[in-house]
PDB file of C-alpha atoms in Angstrom:
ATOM      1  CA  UNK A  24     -12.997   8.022 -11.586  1.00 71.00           C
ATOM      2  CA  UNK A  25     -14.296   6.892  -8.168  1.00 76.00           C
ATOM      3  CA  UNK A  26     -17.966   5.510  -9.370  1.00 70.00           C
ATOM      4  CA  UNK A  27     -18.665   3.797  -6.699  1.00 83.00           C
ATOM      5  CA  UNK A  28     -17.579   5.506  -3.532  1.00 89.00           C
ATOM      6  CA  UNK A  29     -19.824   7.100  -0.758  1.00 90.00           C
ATOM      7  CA  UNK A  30     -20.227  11.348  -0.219  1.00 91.00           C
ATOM      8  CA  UNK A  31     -17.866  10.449   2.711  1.00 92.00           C
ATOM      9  CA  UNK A  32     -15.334   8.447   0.977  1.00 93.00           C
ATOM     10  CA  UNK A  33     -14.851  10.946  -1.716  1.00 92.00           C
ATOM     11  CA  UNK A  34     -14.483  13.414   1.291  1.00 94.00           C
ATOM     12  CA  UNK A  35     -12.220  11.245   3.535  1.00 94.00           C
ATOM     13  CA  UNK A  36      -9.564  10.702  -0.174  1.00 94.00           C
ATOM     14  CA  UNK A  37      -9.302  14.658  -0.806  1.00 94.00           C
ATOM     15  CA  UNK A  38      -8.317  14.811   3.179  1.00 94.00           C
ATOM     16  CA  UNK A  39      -5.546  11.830   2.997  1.00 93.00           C
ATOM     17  CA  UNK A  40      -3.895  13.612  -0.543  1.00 93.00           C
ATOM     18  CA  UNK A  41      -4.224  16.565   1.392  1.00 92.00           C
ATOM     19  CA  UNK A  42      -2.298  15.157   3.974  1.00 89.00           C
ATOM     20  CA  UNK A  43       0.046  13.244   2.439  1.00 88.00           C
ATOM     21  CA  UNK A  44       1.052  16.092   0.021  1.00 87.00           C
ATOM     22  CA  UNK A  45       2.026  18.155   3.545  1.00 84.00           C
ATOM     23  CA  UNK A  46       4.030  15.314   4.836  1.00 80.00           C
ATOM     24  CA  UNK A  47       5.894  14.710   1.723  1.00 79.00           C
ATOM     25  CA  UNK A  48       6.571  18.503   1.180  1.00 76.00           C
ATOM     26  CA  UNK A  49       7.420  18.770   4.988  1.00 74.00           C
ATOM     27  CA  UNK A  50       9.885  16.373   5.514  1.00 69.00           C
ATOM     28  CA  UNK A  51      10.965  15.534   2.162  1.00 65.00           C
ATOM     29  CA  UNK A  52      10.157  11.496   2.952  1.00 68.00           C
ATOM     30  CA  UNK A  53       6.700   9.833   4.444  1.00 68.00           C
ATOM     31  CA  UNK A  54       3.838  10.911   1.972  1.00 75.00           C
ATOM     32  CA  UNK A  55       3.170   7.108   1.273  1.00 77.00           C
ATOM     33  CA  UNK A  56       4.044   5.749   4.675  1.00 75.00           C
ATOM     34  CA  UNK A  57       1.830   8.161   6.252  1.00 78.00           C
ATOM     35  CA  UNK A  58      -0.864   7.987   3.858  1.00 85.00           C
ATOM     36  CA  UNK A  59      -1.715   4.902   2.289  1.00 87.00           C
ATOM     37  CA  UNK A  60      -2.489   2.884   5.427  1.00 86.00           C
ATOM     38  CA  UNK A  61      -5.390   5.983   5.766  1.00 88.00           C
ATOM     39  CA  UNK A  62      -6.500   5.647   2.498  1.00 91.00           C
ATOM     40  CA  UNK A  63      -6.767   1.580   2.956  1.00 90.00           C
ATOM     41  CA  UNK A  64      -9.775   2.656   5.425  1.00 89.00           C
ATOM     42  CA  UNK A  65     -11.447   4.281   2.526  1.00 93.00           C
ATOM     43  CA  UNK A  66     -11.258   1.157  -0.148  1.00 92.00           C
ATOM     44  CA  UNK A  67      -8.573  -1.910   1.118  1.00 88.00           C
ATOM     45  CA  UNK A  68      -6.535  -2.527  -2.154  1.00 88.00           C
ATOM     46  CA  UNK A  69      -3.018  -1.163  -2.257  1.00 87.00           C
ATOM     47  CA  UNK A  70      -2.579  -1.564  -6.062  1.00 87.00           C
ATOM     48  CA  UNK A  71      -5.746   0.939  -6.196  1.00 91.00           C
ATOM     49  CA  UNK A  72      -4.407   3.516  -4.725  1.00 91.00           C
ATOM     50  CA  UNK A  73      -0.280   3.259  -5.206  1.00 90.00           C
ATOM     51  CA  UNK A  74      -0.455   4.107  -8.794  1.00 91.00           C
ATOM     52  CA  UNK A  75      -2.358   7.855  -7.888  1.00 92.00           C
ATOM     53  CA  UNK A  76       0.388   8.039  -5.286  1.00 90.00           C
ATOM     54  CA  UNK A  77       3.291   7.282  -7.430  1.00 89.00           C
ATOM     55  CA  UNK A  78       1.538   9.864 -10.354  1.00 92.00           C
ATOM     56  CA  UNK A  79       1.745  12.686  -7.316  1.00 89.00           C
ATOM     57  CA  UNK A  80       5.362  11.628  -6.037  1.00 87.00           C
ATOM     58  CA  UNK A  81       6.711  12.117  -9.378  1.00 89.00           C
ATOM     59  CA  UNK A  82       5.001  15.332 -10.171  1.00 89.00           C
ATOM     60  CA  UNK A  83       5.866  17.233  -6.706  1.00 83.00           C
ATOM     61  CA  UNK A  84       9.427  15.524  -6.599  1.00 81.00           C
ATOM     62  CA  UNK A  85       9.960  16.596 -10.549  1.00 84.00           C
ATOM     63  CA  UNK A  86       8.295  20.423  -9.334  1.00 80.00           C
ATOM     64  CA  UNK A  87      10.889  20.511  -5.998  1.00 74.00           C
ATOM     65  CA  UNK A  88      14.109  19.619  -7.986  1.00 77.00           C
ATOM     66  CA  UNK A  89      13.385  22.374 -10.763  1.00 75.00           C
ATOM     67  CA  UNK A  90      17.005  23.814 -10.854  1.00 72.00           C
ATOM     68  CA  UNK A  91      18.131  21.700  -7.619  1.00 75.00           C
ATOM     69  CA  UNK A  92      19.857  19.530  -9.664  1.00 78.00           C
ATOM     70  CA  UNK A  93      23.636  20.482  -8.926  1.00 81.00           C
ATOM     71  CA  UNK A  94      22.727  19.965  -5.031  1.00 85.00           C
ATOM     72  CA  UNK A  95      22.522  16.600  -4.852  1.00 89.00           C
ATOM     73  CA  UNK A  96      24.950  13.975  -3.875  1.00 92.00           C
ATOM     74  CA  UNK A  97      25.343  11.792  -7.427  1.00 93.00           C
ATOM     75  CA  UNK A  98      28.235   9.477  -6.636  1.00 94.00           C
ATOM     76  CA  UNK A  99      26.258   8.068  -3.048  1.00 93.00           C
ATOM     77  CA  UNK A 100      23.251   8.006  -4.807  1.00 94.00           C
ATOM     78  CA  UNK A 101      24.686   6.142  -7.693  1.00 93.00           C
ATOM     79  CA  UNK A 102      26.098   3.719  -5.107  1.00 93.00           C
ATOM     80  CA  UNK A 103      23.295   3.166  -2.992  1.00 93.00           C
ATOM     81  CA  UNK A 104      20.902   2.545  -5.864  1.00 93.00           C
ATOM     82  CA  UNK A 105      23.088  -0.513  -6.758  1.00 93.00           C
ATOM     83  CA  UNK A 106      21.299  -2.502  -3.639  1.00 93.00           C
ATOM     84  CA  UNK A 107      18.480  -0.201  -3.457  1.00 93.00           C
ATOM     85  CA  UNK A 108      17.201  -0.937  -7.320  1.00 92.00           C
ATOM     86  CA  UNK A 109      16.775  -4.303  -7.452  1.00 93.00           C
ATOM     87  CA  UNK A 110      15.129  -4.864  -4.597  1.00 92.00           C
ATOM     88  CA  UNK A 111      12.617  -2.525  -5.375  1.00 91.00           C
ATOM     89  CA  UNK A 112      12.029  -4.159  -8.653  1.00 89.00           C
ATOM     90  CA  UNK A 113      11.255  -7.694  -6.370  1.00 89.00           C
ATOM     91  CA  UNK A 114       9.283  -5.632  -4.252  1.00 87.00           C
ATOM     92  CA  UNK A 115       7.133  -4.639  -7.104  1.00 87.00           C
ATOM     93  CA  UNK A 116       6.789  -7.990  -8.259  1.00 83.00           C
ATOM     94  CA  UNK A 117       5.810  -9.433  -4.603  1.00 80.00           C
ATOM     95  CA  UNK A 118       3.462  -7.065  -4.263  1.00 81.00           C
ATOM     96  CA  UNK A 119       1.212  -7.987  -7.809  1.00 79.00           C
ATOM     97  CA  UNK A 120       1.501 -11.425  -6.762  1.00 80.00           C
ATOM     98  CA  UNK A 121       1.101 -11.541  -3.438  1.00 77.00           C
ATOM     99  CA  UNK A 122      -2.624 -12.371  -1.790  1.00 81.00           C
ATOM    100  CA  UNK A 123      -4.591  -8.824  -0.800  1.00 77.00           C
ATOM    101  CA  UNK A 124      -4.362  -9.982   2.808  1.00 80.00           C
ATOM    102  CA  UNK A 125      -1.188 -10.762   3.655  1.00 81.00           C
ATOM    103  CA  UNK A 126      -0.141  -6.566   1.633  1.00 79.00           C
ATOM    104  CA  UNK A 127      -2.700  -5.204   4.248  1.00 79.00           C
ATOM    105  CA  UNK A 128      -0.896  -7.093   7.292  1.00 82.00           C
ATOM    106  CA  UNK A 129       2.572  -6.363   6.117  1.00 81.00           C
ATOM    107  CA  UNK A 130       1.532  -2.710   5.481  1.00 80.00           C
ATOM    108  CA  UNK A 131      -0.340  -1.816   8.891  1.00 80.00           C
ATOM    109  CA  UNK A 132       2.733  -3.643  10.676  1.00 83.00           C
ATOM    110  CA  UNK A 133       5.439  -2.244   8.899  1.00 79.00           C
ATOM    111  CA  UNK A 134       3.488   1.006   9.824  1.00 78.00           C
ATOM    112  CA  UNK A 135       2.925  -0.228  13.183  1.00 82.00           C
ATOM    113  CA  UNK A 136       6.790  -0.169  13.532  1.00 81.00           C
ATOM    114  CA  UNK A 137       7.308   2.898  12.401  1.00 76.00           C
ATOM    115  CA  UNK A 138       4.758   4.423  15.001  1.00 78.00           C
ATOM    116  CA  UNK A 139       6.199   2.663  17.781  1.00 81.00           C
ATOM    117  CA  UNK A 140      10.408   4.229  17.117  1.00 78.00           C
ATOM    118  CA  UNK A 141       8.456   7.790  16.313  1.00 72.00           C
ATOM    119  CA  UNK A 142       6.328   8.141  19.488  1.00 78.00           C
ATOM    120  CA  UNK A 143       8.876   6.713  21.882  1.00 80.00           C
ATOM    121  CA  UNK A 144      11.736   8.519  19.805  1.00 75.00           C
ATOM    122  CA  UNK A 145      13.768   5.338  18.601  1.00 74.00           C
ATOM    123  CA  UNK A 146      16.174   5.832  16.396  1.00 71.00           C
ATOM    124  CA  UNK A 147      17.334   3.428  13.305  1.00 69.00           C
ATOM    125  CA  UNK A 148      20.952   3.661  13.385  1.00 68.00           C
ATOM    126  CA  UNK A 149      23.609   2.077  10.975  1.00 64.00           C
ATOM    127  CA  UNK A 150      27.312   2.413  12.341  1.00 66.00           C
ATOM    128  CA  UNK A 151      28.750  -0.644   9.796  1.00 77.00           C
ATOM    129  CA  UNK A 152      28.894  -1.207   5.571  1.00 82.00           C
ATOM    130  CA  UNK A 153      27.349  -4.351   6.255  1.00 85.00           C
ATOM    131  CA  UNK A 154      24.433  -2.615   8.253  1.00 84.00           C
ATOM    132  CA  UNK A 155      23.984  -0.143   5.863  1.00 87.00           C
ATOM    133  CA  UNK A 156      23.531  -2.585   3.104  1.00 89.00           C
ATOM    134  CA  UNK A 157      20.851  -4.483   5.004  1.00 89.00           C
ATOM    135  CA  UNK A 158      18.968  -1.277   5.648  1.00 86.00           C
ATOM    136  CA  UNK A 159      19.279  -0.365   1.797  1.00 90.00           C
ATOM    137  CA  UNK A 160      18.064  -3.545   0.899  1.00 92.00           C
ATOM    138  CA  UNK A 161      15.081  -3.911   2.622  1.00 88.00           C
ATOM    139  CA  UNK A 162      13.948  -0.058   2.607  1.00 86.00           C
ATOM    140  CA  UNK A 163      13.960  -0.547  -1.424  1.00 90.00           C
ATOM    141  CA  UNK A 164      12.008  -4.013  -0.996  1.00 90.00           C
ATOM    142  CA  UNK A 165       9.660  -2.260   1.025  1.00 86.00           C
ATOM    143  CA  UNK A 166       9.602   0.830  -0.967  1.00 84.00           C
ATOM    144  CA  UNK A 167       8.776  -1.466  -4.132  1.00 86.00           C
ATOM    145  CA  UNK A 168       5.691  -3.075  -2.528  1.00 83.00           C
ATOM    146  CA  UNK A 169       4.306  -0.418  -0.788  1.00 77.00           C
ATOM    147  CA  UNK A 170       6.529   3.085  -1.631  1.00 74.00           C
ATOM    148  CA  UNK A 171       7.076   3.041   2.645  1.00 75.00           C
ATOM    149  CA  UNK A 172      10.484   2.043   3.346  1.00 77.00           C
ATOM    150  CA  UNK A 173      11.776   5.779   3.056  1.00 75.00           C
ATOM    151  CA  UNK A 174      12.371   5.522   7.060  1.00 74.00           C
ATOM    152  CA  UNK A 175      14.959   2.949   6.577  1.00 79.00           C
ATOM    153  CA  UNK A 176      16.566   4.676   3.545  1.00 85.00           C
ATOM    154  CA  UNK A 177      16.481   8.031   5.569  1.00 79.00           C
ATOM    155  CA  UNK A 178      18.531   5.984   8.393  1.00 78.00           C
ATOM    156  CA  UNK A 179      21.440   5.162   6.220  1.00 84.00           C
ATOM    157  CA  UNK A 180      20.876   8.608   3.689  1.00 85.00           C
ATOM    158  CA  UNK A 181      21.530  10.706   6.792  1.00 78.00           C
ATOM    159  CA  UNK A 182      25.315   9.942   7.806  1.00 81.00           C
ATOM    160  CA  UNK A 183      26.073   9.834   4.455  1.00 85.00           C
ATOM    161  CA  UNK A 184      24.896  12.543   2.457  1.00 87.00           C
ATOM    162  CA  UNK A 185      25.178  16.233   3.908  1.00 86.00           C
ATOM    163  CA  UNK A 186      22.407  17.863   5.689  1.00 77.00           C
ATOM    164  CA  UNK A 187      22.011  20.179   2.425  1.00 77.00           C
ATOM    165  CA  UNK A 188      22.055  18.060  -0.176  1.00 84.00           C
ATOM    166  CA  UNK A 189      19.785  15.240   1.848  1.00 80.00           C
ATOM    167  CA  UNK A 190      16.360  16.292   1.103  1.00 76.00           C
ATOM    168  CA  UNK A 191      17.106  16.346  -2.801  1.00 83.00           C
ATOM    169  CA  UNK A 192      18.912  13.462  -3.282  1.00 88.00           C
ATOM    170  CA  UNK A 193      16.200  11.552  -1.503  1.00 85.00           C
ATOM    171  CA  UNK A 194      13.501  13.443  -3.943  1.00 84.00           C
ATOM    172  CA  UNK A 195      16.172  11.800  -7.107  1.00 90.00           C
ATOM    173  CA  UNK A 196      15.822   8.497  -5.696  1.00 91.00           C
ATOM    174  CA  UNK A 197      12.243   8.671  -5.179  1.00 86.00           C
ATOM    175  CA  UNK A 198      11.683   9.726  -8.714  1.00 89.00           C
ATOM    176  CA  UNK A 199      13.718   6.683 -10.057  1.00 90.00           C
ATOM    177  CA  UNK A 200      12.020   4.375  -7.824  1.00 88.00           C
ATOM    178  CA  UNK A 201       8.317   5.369  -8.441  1.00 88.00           C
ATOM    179  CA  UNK A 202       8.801   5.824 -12.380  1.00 91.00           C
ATOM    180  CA  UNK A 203      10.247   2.107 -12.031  1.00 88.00           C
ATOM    181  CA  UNK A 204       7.543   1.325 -10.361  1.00 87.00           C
ATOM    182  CA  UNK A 205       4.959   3.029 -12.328  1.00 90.00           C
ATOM    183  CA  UNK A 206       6.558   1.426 -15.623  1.00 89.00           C
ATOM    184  CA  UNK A 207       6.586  -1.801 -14.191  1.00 86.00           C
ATOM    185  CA  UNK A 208       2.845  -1.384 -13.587  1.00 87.00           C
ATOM    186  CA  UNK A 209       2.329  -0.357 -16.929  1.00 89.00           C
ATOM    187  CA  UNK A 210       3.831  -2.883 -18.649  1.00 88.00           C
ATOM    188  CA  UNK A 211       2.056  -5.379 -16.719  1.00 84.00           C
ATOM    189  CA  UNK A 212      -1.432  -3.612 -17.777  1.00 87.00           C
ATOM    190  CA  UNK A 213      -2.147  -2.441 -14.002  1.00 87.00           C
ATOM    191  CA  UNK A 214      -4.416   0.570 -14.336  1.00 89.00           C
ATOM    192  CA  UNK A 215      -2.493   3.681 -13.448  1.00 89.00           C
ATOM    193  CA  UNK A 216      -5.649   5.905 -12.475  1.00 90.00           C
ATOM    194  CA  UNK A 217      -4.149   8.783 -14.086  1.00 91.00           C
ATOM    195  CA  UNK A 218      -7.128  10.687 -14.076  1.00 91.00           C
ATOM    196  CA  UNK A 219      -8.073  10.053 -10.926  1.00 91.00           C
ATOM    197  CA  UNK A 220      -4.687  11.080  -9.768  1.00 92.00           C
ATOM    198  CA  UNK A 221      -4.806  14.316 -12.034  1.00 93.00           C
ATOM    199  CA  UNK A 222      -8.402  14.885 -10.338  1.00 91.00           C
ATOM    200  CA  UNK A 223      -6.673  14.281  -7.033  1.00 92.00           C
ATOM    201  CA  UNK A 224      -3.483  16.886  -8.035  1.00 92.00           C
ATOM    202  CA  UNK A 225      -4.578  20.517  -7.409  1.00 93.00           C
ATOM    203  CA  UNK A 226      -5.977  19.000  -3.040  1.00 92.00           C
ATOM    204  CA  UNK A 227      -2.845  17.251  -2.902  1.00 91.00           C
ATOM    205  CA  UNK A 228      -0.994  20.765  -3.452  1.00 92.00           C
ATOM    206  CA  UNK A 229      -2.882  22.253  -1.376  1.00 92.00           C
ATOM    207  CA  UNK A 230      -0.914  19.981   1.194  1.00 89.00           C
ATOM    208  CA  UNK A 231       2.207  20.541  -0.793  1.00 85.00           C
ATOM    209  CA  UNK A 232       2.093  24.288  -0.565  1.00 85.00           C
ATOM    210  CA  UNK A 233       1.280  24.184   3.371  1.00 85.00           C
ATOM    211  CA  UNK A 234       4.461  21.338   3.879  1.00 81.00           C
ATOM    212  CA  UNK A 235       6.680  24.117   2.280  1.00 77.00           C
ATOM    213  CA  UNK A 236       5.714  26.553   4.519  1.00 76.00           C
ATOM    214  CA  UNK A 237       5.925  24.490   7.715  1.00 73.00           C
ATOM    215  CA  UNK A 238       8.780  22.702   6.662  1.00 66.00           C
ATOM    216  CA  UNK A 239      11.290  25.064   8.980  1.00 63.00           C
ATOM    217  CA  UNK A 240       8.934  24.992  12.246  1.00 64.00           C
ATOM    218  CA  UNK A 241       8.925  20.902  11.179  1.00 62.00           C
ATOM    219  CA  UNK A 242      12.668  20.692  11.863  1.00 57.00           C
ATOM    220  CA  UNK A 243      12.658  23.183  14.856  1.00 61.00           C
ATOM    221  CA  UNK A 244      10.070  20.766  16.671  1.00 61.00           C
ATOM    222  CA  UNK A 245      11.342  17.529  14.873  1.00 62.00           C
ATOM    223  CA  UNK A 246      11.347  15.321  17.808  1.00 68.00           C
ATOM    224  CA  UNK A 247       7.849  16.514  19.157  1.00 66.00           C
ATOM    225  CA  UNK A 248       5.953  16.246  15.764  1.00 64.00           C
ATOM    226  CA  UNK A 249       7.344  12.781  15.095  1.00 68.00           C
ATOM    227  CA  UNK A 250       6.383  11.590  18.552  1.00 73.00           C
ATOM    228  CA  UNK A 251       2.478  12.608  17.477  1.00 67.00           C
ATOM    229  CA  UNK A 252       2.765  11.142  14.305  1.00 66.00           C
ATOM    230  CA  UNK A 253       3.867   8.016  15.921  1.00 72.00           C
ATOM    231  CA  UNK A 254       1.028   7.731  18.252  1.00 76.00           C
ATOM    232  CA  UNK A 255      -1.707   8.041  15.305  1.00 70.00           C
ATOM    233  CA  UNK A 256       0.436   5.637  13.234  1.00 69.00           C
ATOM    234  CA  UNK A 257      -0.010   3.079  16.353  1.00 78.00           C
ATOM    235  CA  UNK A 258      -3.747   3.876  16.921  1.00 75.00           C
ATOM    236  CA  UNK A 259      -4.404   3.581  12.555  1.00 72.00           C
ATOM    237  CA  UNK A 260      -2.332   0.346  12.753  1.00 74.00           C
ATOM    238  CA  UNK A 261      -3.880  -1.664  15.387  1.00 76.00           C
ATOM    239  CA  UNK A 262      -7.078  -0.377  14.173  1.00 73.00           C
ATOM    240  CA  UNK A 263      -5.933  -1.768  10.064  1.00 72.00           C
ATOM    241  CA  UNK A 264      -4.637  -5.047  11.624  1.00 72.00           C
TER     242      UNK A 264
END
């Protein structure tokens, strides 16, 4: 499954799924934004390691929706995914045809932006339809090359769907994109690792289980945990770049 990697590259994978199972479990959104630019330190291919991620995102989304069904918000959802859809499906398509190089530099500063608003506690806000579209748009793009543009999503998600339903209607829509994604691969004949990502299942829950728990204390200290996260996004994205 991972022939050729190092003691401490096996190590340094179980401790990224670890980490991004607690992420994605703790704030509903981030698993793959916070992850994969880690796991590009251990072997520097996205299309390695986005299959295993989309294989984990669609089991843990599939597990937190069991009978959470009739709490999300269908009708935005269904709306949103108009703009959201298709430019995921270009984003796939960019990113299998795109040169390794210019994924890792559109990754790391994509990331790199994301750390910056986090630790100095800037907000993406949308106050206009035509704003909102834009967001959508390029979120899914994003989200189809590299599964990270849940931030923007999130932006325009959270004035429009209520607090309660929020966290599993985004969990819907990243189960539609990632199986799109994952098909897309498929079809195309790009390995999907799916033993390696079953291998890679029971440490990622062991992040999944702990993201439950802290999920409360998360939104108590919302503000303060995003400003940390934003500082190691800046120091793993200057460092990628």
């Amino acid at each position: 499954m991972f022939p050729d990697f190092t003691t401490a590259q096996l190590v340094a994978t179980g401790l990224i799924f670890v980490w991004t199972g607690f992420v994605r479990a703790g704030l509903g959104f981030g698993g793959a934004a916070l992850g994969l630019p880690l796991l590009l330190f251990v072997h520097n291919d996205p299309v390695f390691w986005l299959p295993m991620i989309g294989a984990h995102l669609l089991f843990f989304s599939a597990l937190t929706l069991f009978n959470r069904l009739k709490n999300v918000s269908w009708d935005y959802l269904g709306r949103s995914s108009l703009m959201i859809v298709p430019a995921a499906i270009a984003g796939v398509f960019g990113l299998l045809n795109l040169p390794t190089q210019w994924l890792l530099v559109f990754i790391y500063s994509v990331t790199l932006a994301y750390g910056f608003m986090w630790l100095f506690s800037l907000e993406i806000r949308s106050q206009t339809p035509w704003v909102d579209r834009f967001l959508l748009l390029v979120g899914g793009y994003i989200a189809g090359t590299t599964l990270s543009g849940a931030p923007l999503i999130v932006a325009v998600y959270m004035h429009n769907v209520p607090r309660e339903r929020l966290r599993n209607t985004l969990f819907v829509l990243w189960f539609t994109l990632v199986s799109i994604k994952m098909s897309t691969f498929a079809l195309l004949g790009v390995d999907l690792r799916l033993l390696s990502a079953l291998a890679l299942l029971p440490i990622a829950a062991i992040g999944h289980v702990l993201g439950l728990k802290a999920h409360d204390a998360m939104l108590r200290q919302d503000r303060l945990f995003k400003r940390v996260l934003g500082a190691g996004l800046l120091a793993v994205s200057v460092l990628g770049i």
